[in-house]
mmCIF file of C-alpha atoms and ligand atoms in Angstrom:
data_model
loop_
_atom_site.group_PDB
_atom_site.id
_atom_site.type_symbol
_atom_site.label_atom_id
_atom_site.label_comp_id
_atom_site.label_asym_id
_atom_site.label_seq_id
_atom_site.Cartn_x
_atom_site.Cartn_y
_atom_site.Cartn_z
ATOM 1 C CA UNK A 849 57.798 175.475 166.640
ATOM 2 C CA UNK A 850 60.064 174.590 163.758
ATOM 3 C CA UNK A 851 59.956 170.870 162.909
ATOM 4 C CA UNK A 852 62.178 168.935 160.506
ATOM 5 C CA UNK A 853 60.719 165.738 159.014
ATOM 6 C CA UNK A 854 63.173 163.768 156.835
ATOM 7 C CA UNK A 855 61.551 161.999 153.891
ATOM 8 C CA UNK A 856 62.782 158.424 153.519
ATOM 9 C CA UNK A 857 61.729 158.263 149.849
ATOM 10 C CA UNK A 858 65.301 158.239 148.585
ATOM 11 C CA UNK A 859 67.086 156.662 151.513
ATOM 12 C CA UNK A 860 68.838 153.289 151.198
ATOM 13 C CA UNK A 861 65.700 151.161 151.320
ATOM 14 C CA UNK A 862 67.624 147.891 151.766
ATOM 15 C CA UNK A 863 68.799 149.303 155.115
ATOM 16 C CA UNK A 864 65.626 151.040 156.170
ATOM 17 C CA UNK A 865 66.118 150.477 159.920
ATOM 18 C CA UNK A 866 69.635 151.940 159.800
ATOM 19 C CA UNK A 867 68.407 154.836 157.711
ATOM 20 C CA UNK A 868 65.740 155.629 160.327
ATOM 21 C CA UNK A 869 68.385 155.439 163.066
ATOM 22 C CA UNK A 870 70.616 157.844 161.126
ATOM 23 C CA UNK A 871 68.142 160.698 161.617
ATOM 24 C CA UNK A 872 67.135 159.851 165.185
ATOM 25 C CA UNK A 873 68.928 161.900 167.846
ATOM 26 C CA UNK A 874 70.261 160.213 170.977
ATOM 27 C CA UNK A 875 67.528 159.677 173.568
ATOM 28 C CA UNK A 876 67.165 162.693 175.811
ATOM 29 C CA UNK A 877 69.485 164.824 173.704
ATOM 30 C CA UNK A 878 66.635 165.450 171.245
ATOM 31 C CA UNK A 879 67.652 167.373 168.209
ATOM 32 C CA UNK A 880 67.451 164.671 165.638
ATOM 33 C CA UNK A 881 64.453 164.550 163.315
ATOM 34 C CA UNK A 882 61.134 165.722 164.766
ATOM 35 C CA UNK A 883 59.234 163.193 162.688
ATOM 36 C CA UNK A 884 59.570 160.786 159.770
ATOM 37 C CA UNK A 885 57.812 161.639 156.497
ATOM 38 C CA UNK A 886 56.717 158.611 154.465
ATOM 39 C CA UNK A 887 55.704 159.152 150.844
ATOM 40 C CA UNK A 888 53.051 156.699 149.682
ATOM 41 C CA UNK A 889 52.688 156.664 145.869
ATOM 42 C CA UNK A 890 50.370 154.516 143.759
ATOM 43 C CA UNK A 891 51.625 155.175 140.205
ATOM 44 C CA UNK A 892 48.225 156.724 139.369
ATOM 45 C CA UNK A 893 48.060 159.939 141.332
ATOM 46 C CA UNK A 894 51.771 160.438 140.569
ATOM 47 C CA UNK A 895 53.985 158.723 137.960
ATOM 48 C CA UNK A 896 55.906 156.744 140.566
ATOM 49 C CA UNK A 897 55.313 153.806 142.876
ATOM 50 C CA UNK A 898 56.862 153.683 146.335
ATOM 51 C CA UNK A 899 55.256 151.555 149.040
ATOM 52 C CA UNK A 900 52.040 151.051 150.931
ATOM 53 C CA UNK A 901 50.792 150.076 154.358
ATOM 54 C CA UNK A 902 53.130 147.119 155.130
ATOM 55 C CA UNK A 903 56.264 149.250 154.752
ATOM 56 C CA UNK A 904 54.710 152.095 156.735
ATOM 57 C CA UNK A 905 53.859 149.589 159.479
ATOM 58 C CA UNK A 906 57.476 148.416 159.486
ATOM 59 C CA UNK A 907 58.640 152.029 159.869
ATOM 60 C CA UNK A 908 56.189 152.554 162.737
ATOM 61 C CA UNK A 909 57.394 149.380 164.451
ATOM 62 C CA UNK A 910 61.021 150.475 164.247
ATOM 63 C CA UNK A 911 60.993 154.162 165.096
ATOM 64 C CA UNK A 912 59.901 156.001 168.207
ATOM 65 C CA UNK A 913 59.564 159.223 166.181
ATOM 66 C CA UNK A 914 56.133 160.412 165.059
ATOM 67 C CA UNK A 915 55.397 159.362 161.484
ATOM 68 C CA UNK A 916 53.571 161.565 158.996
ATOM 69 C CA UNK A 917 52.138 159.776 155.977
ATOM 70 C CA UNK A 918 51.925 161.792 152.758
ATOM 71 C CA UNK A 919 49.457 159.943 150.563
ATOM 72 C CA UNK A 920 50.053 160.564 146.864
ATOM 73 C CA UNK A 921 47.339 158.082 145.957
ATOM 74 C CA UNK A 922 43.963 158.160 144.275
ATOM 75 C CA UNK A 923 40.811 157.385 146.206
ATOM 76 C CA UNK A 924 42.276 158.582 149.489
ATOM 77 C CA UNK A 925 38.826 158.417 151.126
ATOM 78 C CA UNK A 926 39.089 154.668 150.896
ATOM 79 C CA UNK A 927 42.770 154.097 151.752
ATOM 80 C CA UNK A 928 43.763 156.825 154.215
ATOM 81 C CA UNK A 929 42.013 155.530 157.384
ATOM 82 C CA UNK A 930 44.228 152.417 157.519
ATOM 83 C CA UNK A 931 47.285 154.645 157.968
ATOM 84 C CA UNK A 932 45.607 156.242 160.987
ATOM 85 C CA UNK A 933 44.722 152.823 162.399
ATOM 86 C CA UNK A 934 48.327 151.719 161.922
ATOM 87 C CA UNK A 935 49.480 154.528 164.223
ATOM 88 C CA UNK A 936 50.688 157.372 162.019
ATOM 89 C CA UNK A 937 50.622 160.616 163.973
ATOM 90 C CA UNK A 938 49.332 162.502 160.984
ATOM 91 C CA UNK A 939 47.807 161.290 157.733
ATOM 92 C CA UNK A 940 47.859 163.663 154.771
ATOM 93 C CA UNK A 941 45.820 162.847 151.669
ATOM 94 C CA UNK A 942 45.840 165.151 148.648
ATOM 95 C CA UNK A 943 42.899 167.507 148.203
ATOM 96 C CA UNK A 944 42.868 166.508 144.514
ATOM 97 C CA UNK A 945 42.358 162.841 145.438
ATOM 98 C CA UNK A 946 39.695 163.196 148.118
ATOM 99 C CA UNK A 947 35.993 163.495 147.396
ATOM 100 C CA UNK A 948 34.845 164.187 150.965
ATOM 101 C CA UNK A 949 37.767 165.834 152.780
ATOM 102 C CA UNK A 950 35.750 166.878 155.821
ATOM 103 C CA UNK A 951 34.320 163.403 156.351
ATOM 104 C CA UNK A 952 37.794 161.943 155.900
ATOM 105 C CA UNK A 953 39.390 164.392 158.371
ATOM 106 C CA UNK A 954 36.765 163.473 160.971
ATOM 107 C CA UNK A 955 37.341 159.785 160.337
ATOM 108 C CA UNK A 956 41.117 160.209 160.791
ATOM 109 C CA UNK A 957 40.492 162.077 164.066
ATOM 110 C CA UNK A 958 38.101 159.376 165.256
ATOM 111 C CA UNK A 959 40.861 156.845 164.633
ATOM 112 C CA UNK A 960 43.253 158.864 166.779
ATOM 113 C CA UNK A 961 45.406 160.498 164.096
ATOM 114 C CA UNK A 962 45.910 164.078 163.041
ATOM 115 C CA UNK A 963 44.497 165.045 159.656
ATOM 116 C CA UNK A 964 46.514 166.811 157.002
ATOM 117 C CA UNK A 965 45.535 167.988 153.540
ATOM 118 C CA UNK A 966 48.039 168.371 150.694
ATOM 119 C CA UNK A 967 47.979 170.608 147.624
ATOM 120 C CA UNK A 968 49.869 170.160 144.374
ATOM 121 C CA UNK A 969 51.716 173.319 143.271
ATOM 122 C CA UNK A 970 48.967 174.337 140.814
ATOM 123 C CA UNK A 971 46.048 173.725 143.179
ATOM 124 C CA UNK A 972 44.947 177.036 144.695
ATOM 125 C CA UNK A 973 44.658 177.489 148.441
ATOM 126 C CA UNK A 974 41.052 178.438 147.871
ATOM 127 C CA UNK A 975 40.298 174.779 147.110
ATOM 128 C CA UNK A 976 40.549 174.028 150.836
ATOM 129 C CA UNK A 977 40.288 177.465 152.469
ATOM 130 C CA UNK A 978 36.753 176.927 153.737
ATOM 131 C CA UNK A 979 37.459 173.558 155.342
ATOM 132 C CA UNK A 980 40.878 174.239 156.885
ATOM 133 C CA UNK A 981 39.375 174.351 160.367
ATOM 134 C CA UNK A 982 38.885 170.577 160.106
ATOM 135 C CA UNK A 983 42.616 169.929 159.637
ATOM 136 C CA UNK A 984 45.788 169.947 161.728
ATOM 137 C CA UNK A 985 48.251 170.381 158.879
ATOM 138 C CA UNK A 986 48.310 171.935 155.424
ATOM 139 C CA UNK A 987 50.979 170.418 153.159
ATOM 140 C CA UNK A 988 52.057 172.745 150.371
ATOM 141 C CA UNK A 989 54.002 170.907 147.677
ATOM 142 C CA UNK A 990 56.990 172.980 146.574
ATOM 143 C CA UNK A 991 57.809 170.572 143.716
ATOM 144 C CA UNK A 992 55.511 168.507 141.509
ATOM 145 C CA UNK A 993 54.852 165.410 143.618
ATOM 146 C CA UNK A 994 56.380 162.118 142.551
ATOM 147 C CA UNK A 995 60.126 162.329 143.005
ATOM 148 C CA UNK A 996 62.772 163.537 145.412
ATOM 149 C CA UNK A 997 65.715 165.695 144.406
ATOM 150 C CA UNK A 998 63.824 168.314 142.369
ATOM 151 C CA UNK A 999 64.438 172.060 142.684
ATOM 152 C CA UNK A 1000 62.177 174.166 144.923
ATOM 153 C CA UNK A 1001 59.497 176.083 142.972
ATOM 154 C CA UNK A 1002 60.092 179.683 144.040
ATOM 155 C CA UNK A 1003 56.608 180.865 143.079
ATOM 156 C CA UNK A 1004 55.261 178.762 145.957
ATOM 157 C CA UNK A 1005 56.589 181.345 148.436
ATOM 158 C CA UNK A 1006 53.575 183.581 147.908
ATOM 159 C CA UNK A 1007 51.270 180.594 148.455
ATOM 160 C CA UNK A 1008 53.028 179.861 151.750
ATOM 161 C CA UNK A 1009 52.655 183.518 152.718
ATOM 162 C CA UNK A 1010 48.942 183.504 151.914
ATOM 163 C CA UNK A 1011 48.465 180.266 153.839
ATOM 164 C CA UNK A 1012 50.151 181.786 156.896
ATOM 165 C CA UNK A 1013 47.959 184.903 156.585
ATOM 166 C CA UNK A 1014 44.844 182.743 156.426
ATOM 167 C CA UNK A 1015 45.904 180.809 159.533
ATOM 168 C CA UNK A 1016 46.552 184.085 161.367
ATOM 169 C CA UNK A 1017 43.347 185.779 160.202
ATOM 170 C CA UNK A 1018 41.162 182.811 161.162
ATOM 171 C CA UNK A 1019 43.065 181.955 164.340
ATOM 172 C CA UNK A 1020 43.485 178.388 163.110
ATOM 173 C CA UNK A 1021 45.565 175.805 164.913
ATOM 174 C CA UNK A 1022 47.146 174.534 161.698
ATOM 175 C CA UNK A 1023 50.742 173.645 160.886
ATOM 176 C CA UNK A 1024 52.003 174.696 157.456
ATOM 177 C CA UNK A 1025 54.253 171.994 156.001
ATOM 178 C CA UNK A 1026 56.398 172.432 152.896
ATOM 179 C CA UNK A 1027 57.647 169.474 150.887
ATOM 180 C CA UNK A 1028 60.056 169.396 147.974
ATOM 181 C CA UNK A 1029 63.427 170.977 147.254
ATOM 182 C CA UNK A 1030 64.038 172.021 150.850
ATOM 183 C CA UNK A 1031 67.745 172.772 151.405
ATOM 184 C CA UNK A 1032 69.622 174.932 153.903
ATOM 185 C CA UNK A 1033 69.091 177.801 151.434
ATOM 186 C CA UNK A 1034 65.448 177.374 150.392
ATOM 187 C CA UNK A 1035 64.360 176.614 153.958
ATOM 188 C CA UNK A 1036 65.181 180.186 154.951
ATOM 189 C CA UNK A 1037 62.741 181.631 152.429
ATOM 190 C CA UNK A 1038 60.065 179.040 153.215
ATOM 191 C CA UNK A 1039 60.384 179.747 156.955
ATOM 192 C CA UNK A 1040 60.272 183.487 156.401
ATOM 193 C CA UNK A 1041 57.117 183.044 154.320
ATOM 194 C CA UNK A 1042 55.464 181.201 157.198
ATOM 195 C CA UNK A 1043 56.051 177.443 156.929
ATOM 196 C CA UNK A 1044 56.784 175.666 160.212
ATOM 197 C CA UNK A 1045 57.111 171.966 159.303
ATOM 198 C CA UNK A 1046 59.809 171.148 156.757
ATOM 199 C CA UNK A 1047 60.152 167.908 154.821
ATOM 200 C CA UNK A 1048 63.664 167.252 153.540
ATOM 201 C CA UNK A 1049 64.658 164.184 151.570
ATOM 202 C CA UNK A 1050 67.905 164.647 149.673
ATOM 203 C CA UNK A 1051 69.164 167.446 151.924
ATOM 204 C CA UNK A 1052 69.215 164.971 154.814
ATOM 205 C CA UNK A 1053 69.854 161.581 153.227
ATOM 206 C CA UNK A 1054 72.495 162.695 150.751
ATOM 207 C CA UNK A 1055 74.481 164.345 153.543
ATOM 208 C CA UNK A 1056 77.438 162.486 155.035
ATOM 209 C CA UNK A 1057 76.220 163.412 158.516
ATOM 210 C CA UNK A 1058 72.421 163.344 158.500
ATOM 211 C CA UNK A 1059 72.091 164.688 162.060
ATOM 212 C CA UNK A 1060 74.343 167.630 161.217
ATOM 213 C CA UNK A 1061 72.227 168.318 158.126
ATOM 214 C CA UNK A 1062 69.050 168.308 160.259
ATOM 215 C CA UNK A 1063 70.688 170.660 162.747
ATOM 216 C CA UNK A 1064 71.710 173.004 159.940
ATOM 217 C CA UNK A 1065 68.190 172.993 158.475
ATOM 218 C CA UNK A 1066 66.635 173.650 161.879
ATOM 219 C CA UNK A 1067 68.986 176.539 162.588
ATOM 220 C CA UNK A 1068 68.387 178.097 159.165
ATOM 221 C CA UNK A 1069 64.614 177.811 159.607
ATOM 222 C CA UNK A 1070 64.574 179.049 163.195
ATOM 223 C CA UNK A 1071 66.685 182.105 162.451
ATOM 224 C CA UNK A 1072 64.380 183.065 159.565
ATOM 225 C CA UNK A 1073 61.094 182.395 161.320
ATOM 226 C CA UNK A 1074 58.078 184.278 160.089
ATOM 227 C CA UNK A 1075 57.236 187.083 162.516
ATOM 228 C CA UNK A 1076 53.721 186.169 163.589
ATOM 229 C CA UNK A 1077 53.257 189.387 165.534
ATOM 230 C CA UNK A 1078 52.324 190.949 162.172
ATOM 231 C CA UNK A 1079 49.465 188.518 161.684
ATOM 232 C CA UNK A 1080 45.999 189.695 162.524
HETATM 233 C C1 LIG B 2420 57.939 164.195 146.512
HETATM 234 C C2 LIG B 2420 57.827 163.837 147.971
HETATM 235 C C3 LIG B 2420 58.847 164.457 148.849
HETATM 236 C C4 LIG B 2420 60.267 164.170 148.462
HETATM 237 C C5 LIG B 2420 61.145 165.240 149.013
HETATM 238 O O1 LIG B 2420 56.790 163.819 145.848
HETATM 239 O O2 LIG B 2420 56.562 164.217 148.469
HETATM 240 O O3 LIG B 2420 58.599 164.157 150.206
HETATM 241 O O4 LIG B 2420 60.726 162.928 148.886
HETATM 242 O O5 LIG B 2420 62.436 165.051 148.558
HETATM 243 P P1 LIG B 2420 63.426 166.294 148.367
HETATM 244 O O6 LIG B 2420 63.621 166.912 149.707
HETATM 245 O O7 LIG B 2420 64.653 165.658 147.835
HETATM 246 O O8 LIG B 2420 62.791 167.232 147.394
HETATM 247 ZN ZN1 LIG B 2421 56.202 164.033 150.649
#
């Protein structure tokens, strides 16, 4: 199932509640955002500082949408569990910032959250291939993490394709999320390559009508869905 998760990184932070409401579809009608993507940055793992647990807790208290926490922070083994305890539906540390990813995934599950694992563009899939069965979501960065509004790195399409093949070959129950530079154009190629959860920051929040932008992204992704019947 195609899912669109707006990233609030570059929304109007002074009006965070309104900005969350802007992407939430009317109750029952569905079709707004499928989840909210919160980018936690510590100015060490990436050259930018965003927010931490208190802001994520405020988001959780305001929205009824599932929240996925993308942790661009060092020492994720230490900090990630609190985001699960707070009620995030999925908590996604970076593979490059985790010393014991399997132990951490199990800890996140024990605390009632889904476990994701994120890869920077230059980190090969092989870094996590053997432990993917422990996770619910693989986040493939399609820009260098740290900032919104950057162009999609086209060479990531083959990584998405290989990730989808791996999921098919192993029969894994794993979502493939892409994050960075997702627009109504790039989403088609990412969907075709096999991604099924799409993070979009500027494409949603810079649009006049955020719900229309989400609809457009979802339609573009759904009509270019990877044909899984070709997977083994
Ligand atoms: C970048 C973040 C992204 C970012 C996406 O490090 O992980 O979630 O906000 O923004 P866009 O869609 O503008 O690339
Ligand atoms: Zn992100």
